[in-house]
Amino acid sequence: MKFCKEYDYIFNHNESVLYEFIEKNDPILFEEIKKLIKSGKWQIMGGWYIQPDCNALTGESYVRHIEVGRRYFKEKFDVTPRVAINFDSFGHSTGMPQILSKTGHKGYLFCRPMKHEQKFDMREFLWVSRDGSKIKAARAEDESIYISRFGNAYLDIKRKASHYEDLDYGIALWGVGNHGGVNSKKDLEDVTRLIKETNEYEIVHSTPEKYFDDINPTFEYSGPIQPKIIGSYTSMNSIKGLNAELERKLFNTEKIVSVAEISSGYTPDYKKLEQATKAMLKLQFHDSLAGTLCPDAEKSTVELGKGALATLEEIQTEAYLSIASHEKQAKPIENPIILFNYLPYKIHKVCEAEILLQDGLLSDTEELYLEAYQNGKLLKSQRIKELGNYNFDRKIRTAFYCDLEPLNTTRIDFTCNKRPKTKRMELDGDYVFSNEYMKVKINSKTGLLDSYIVDGVELLNGGAFEPYLSESTENPWGHDLDKTTMNKKPFKLSSCDHGLTRDLKQMKIIEDGDLFTEIQTVFECDDNVVILIYRIYKEEKYIDIKTTILYNSKARGIEFKVPSSFNGKFFSQVAYSTEYFDKDDCDKPTQRFVGFENNNNKALVVYNDSLYCSIAKDNDLYLLALNGATYCAHLVPSRPLIKEKDRYIPYIEQGKHEFNFRISYDDMKSLESNSDEFLNTPYGFNFYPHGDGNLIKNLIELSNKNIALKAFYKEKDHYLIRLFNNSNESANTKLNVKDLSLDLNFSKYEVKTVAYDLNSIYERYNFID
């Protein structure tokens, strides 16, 4: 602050989370900052809430970093930065240009990947998204990227200027500290001297906005901007899995809150919702979500995320009850389950419910079961194991097919009956099943999905979901690596005669009924255990696979292999886009769906709930779950990665991990919505309402289910509806909101925002105000 007044320069700083901290804890300093901003001596740079990981975020999370930061800076300082900056983020997703352009940005300034990690034909270029959106982008070139060491600014700036000798303009970032940020008296005096001494070019203190006003790049680049810091794609599943869960929970909570506020008069606690949102954004800080943290930071980040989940669960339950309570009172024999569907169209799917009965049954010959009814019609159902371990019939869990209403509640009524105890089918050799959509074979000798035929097409070439243990890296960043796993070794079916697997069976049918069969398989390799549970649906074409990993290794990776039968293009969902990657046996940052596309715009696709890294080699897909690094083992040239290997050092991933997958054969244009169907389980529980049955139904509905509803939330005096066409084909849909409708036409990979103020609905270009 003192230096800002003494020296003639402009101090640039970003991230509203830091300004909030100062406002709360040092109000005097905060007022001084206000004066400096007004005088032009202090520049609000970037304008986001925090510098997040730019590989793992969903598109909507980017929007919230921008929205929350921009709202704060506008309210407190009446400024709106228009150049986004992410100096230290480990890569930048290909969907970002559309997000940046539709949030009013004119430029994007970044540092990583450095020039030895990814070469561009130009340092300044137009970055192009798959939808055609363009944004000016520039990389600040230099080995010290965004910082200068104490007392070294003079030499740093001279060196950085040399990178731009062939251009009219260049940029040199300087400041002392890991992320820059502060100046020293010596550096300021040295820079002042440098400005006076330099004749070959002009040096000025400036801002990102002025720099981007002066550059006019014409070279276009499309695709991701990715460095070789690939360990960050898999390190610290404790945080990555939590992030995936938090994103779903937040955006789903916003949807049910909006429906409840409009349809039932519910009054949300928006302050709590804002706190949970900011907790998620903090968790997404690039060093946190990347997993490059020390143990204390991991612990505090996990606590932050779990606290946000608890807050969102409380808000979601309140909103749910305000809607569900309008349902009519149950009859004496009825046990209602009321489910809220987060999707904006009707869907027929298998749901699950658990009911605690008034009276239990302790019998060796009989069992209780539940019959499910929707609008008086008996539904197909199947009793399955309850979540607890009651050894008598008191709490009954049932799976059932039902028709879910779009973005609203659906009521299912259950009655309890007795029947003779059913005997589960036993395996005798391979498991083979077929229906009108698919044929499946699980090999009893390997425990793997050997064959998966859909529409007469064999999609696999050998056993799928085979777990592998591989040599990995202790460095969570994975500096200068192309891949984190080498020398793969397959897991084998466990002997089930010792340790954690004792008393289990190598392969066993654990559920069987009218809806699905579940087969449990148990694998071991060294000190690690993997349990796969295949769920084969009787009336669907997809298969769900639940995996539990008990990880007890060091610097070892665990991945799952899916060998395809055809030579397809390797793709994955990324933030508000789909990216196509090279099949070069190198780690790629992937999200909720990944697979191979054939020539007919169809794909062998694997959906997942929390995976962030995949590899393709030839026709084989590898899903990377864990890499087993240790905490903050940072590469230092000519020195060992870990100083003392003969003392106990904790490794990041040791313990239990769960991942859920779905394998299917789908049209490329349906992947985004199919992913949402897989991930967004309807919310609800056994609840006895007391209402009159009068409630607005079908508040929001889309005519085209391939257009995905990604957000529905309140902004000021209206609601925002974010819709996404994640396809290389144009599409259209009719959006119905209460008694209003709007026809929308989407270009390929386009995201649209619609505003709704209870009286009108209209499309607007900008995602946010």
Short mmCIF file of N, CA and C in Angstrom, two decimals, residues 54 224-225 227 280 366 453 479 485 520 538 551 572 637 639 651 680 697 730:
data_model
loop_
_atom_site.label_atom_id
_atom_site.label_comp_id
_atom_site.label_asym_id
_atom_site.label_seq_id
_atom_site.Cartn_x
_atom_site.Cartn_y
_atom_site.Cartn_z
N CYS A 54 -8.28 -25.57 -14.56
CA CYS A 54 -9.00 -25.36 -15.82
C CYS A 54 -9.03 -26.60 -16.70
N PRO A 224 -7.54 -27.78 -26.97
CA PRO A 224 -7.14 -27.48 -25.60
C PRO A 224 -5.72 -26.92 -25.54
N ILE A 225 -5.43 -26.23 -24.47
CA ILE A 225 -4.08 -25.75 -24.20
C ILE A 225 -3.59 -26.58 -23.01
N PRO A 227 -0.47 -28.55 -20.77
CA PRO A 227 0.95 -28.73 -20.46
C PRO A 227 1.25 -30.16 -20.05
N MET A 280 -17.45 -24.51 -2.84
CA MET A 280 -17.09 -25.31 -4.01
C MET A 280 -16.03 -24.60 -4.84
N GLU A 366 -40.38 -67.37 5.06
CA GLU A 366 -41.11 -66.29 4.39
C GLU A 366 -40.27 -65.00 4.41
N ILE A 453 -22.64 -57.12 -27.07
CA ILE A 453 -23.18 -56.96 -28.41
C ILE A 453 -24.44 -56.11 -28.32
N HIS A 479 5.54 -33.80 -13.43
CA HIS A 479 6.30 -32.89 -14.28
C HIS A 479 6.98 -33.61 -15.45
N THR A 485 1.50 -43.93 -15.93
CA THR A 485 1.49 -45.36 -15.64
C THR A 485 2.33 -46.11 -16.67
N GLN A 520 -21.01 -60.00 -8.67
CA GLN A 520 -19.85 -59.47 -7.95
C GLN A 520 -18.62 -60.30 -8.30
N LYS A 538 -32.46 -56.05 -17.43
CA LYS A 538 -33.23 -56.96 -18.28
C LYS A 538 -33.89 -56.24 -19.47
N TYR A 551 -6.87 -49.72 -1.82
CA TYR A 551 -5.53 -49.41 -2.34
C TYR A 551 -4.51 -49.40 -1.21
N SER A 572 -13.83 -37.25 -25.40
CA SER A 572 -14.30 -37.11 -24.02
C SER A 572 -15.11 -35.84 -23.86
N PRO A 637 15.64 -30.23 -10.19
CA PRO A 637 16.70 -30.81 -11.02
C PRO A 637 17.93 -31.21 -10.20
N ARG A 639 18.32 -33.40 -7.99
CA ARG A 639 18.11 -33.84 -6.60
C ARG A 639 17.07 -34.96 -6.58
N TYR A 651 1.31 -41.73 1.73
CA TYR A 651 0.99 -41.57 0.31
C TYR A 651 -0.49 -41.20 0.18
N ASN A 680 -27.55 -38.22 -12.32
CA ASN A 680 -28.50 -37.48 -11.49
C ASN A 680 -29.66 -38.36 -11.04
N LYS A 697 -47.38 -28.77 -11.97
CA LYS A 697 -46.55 -29.83 -12.51
C LYS A 697 -45.93 -29.36 -13.83
N SER A 730 -26.33 -29.24 -35.53
CA SER A 730 -27.27 -28.25 -35.03
C SER A 730 -28.52 -28.95 -34.50
#
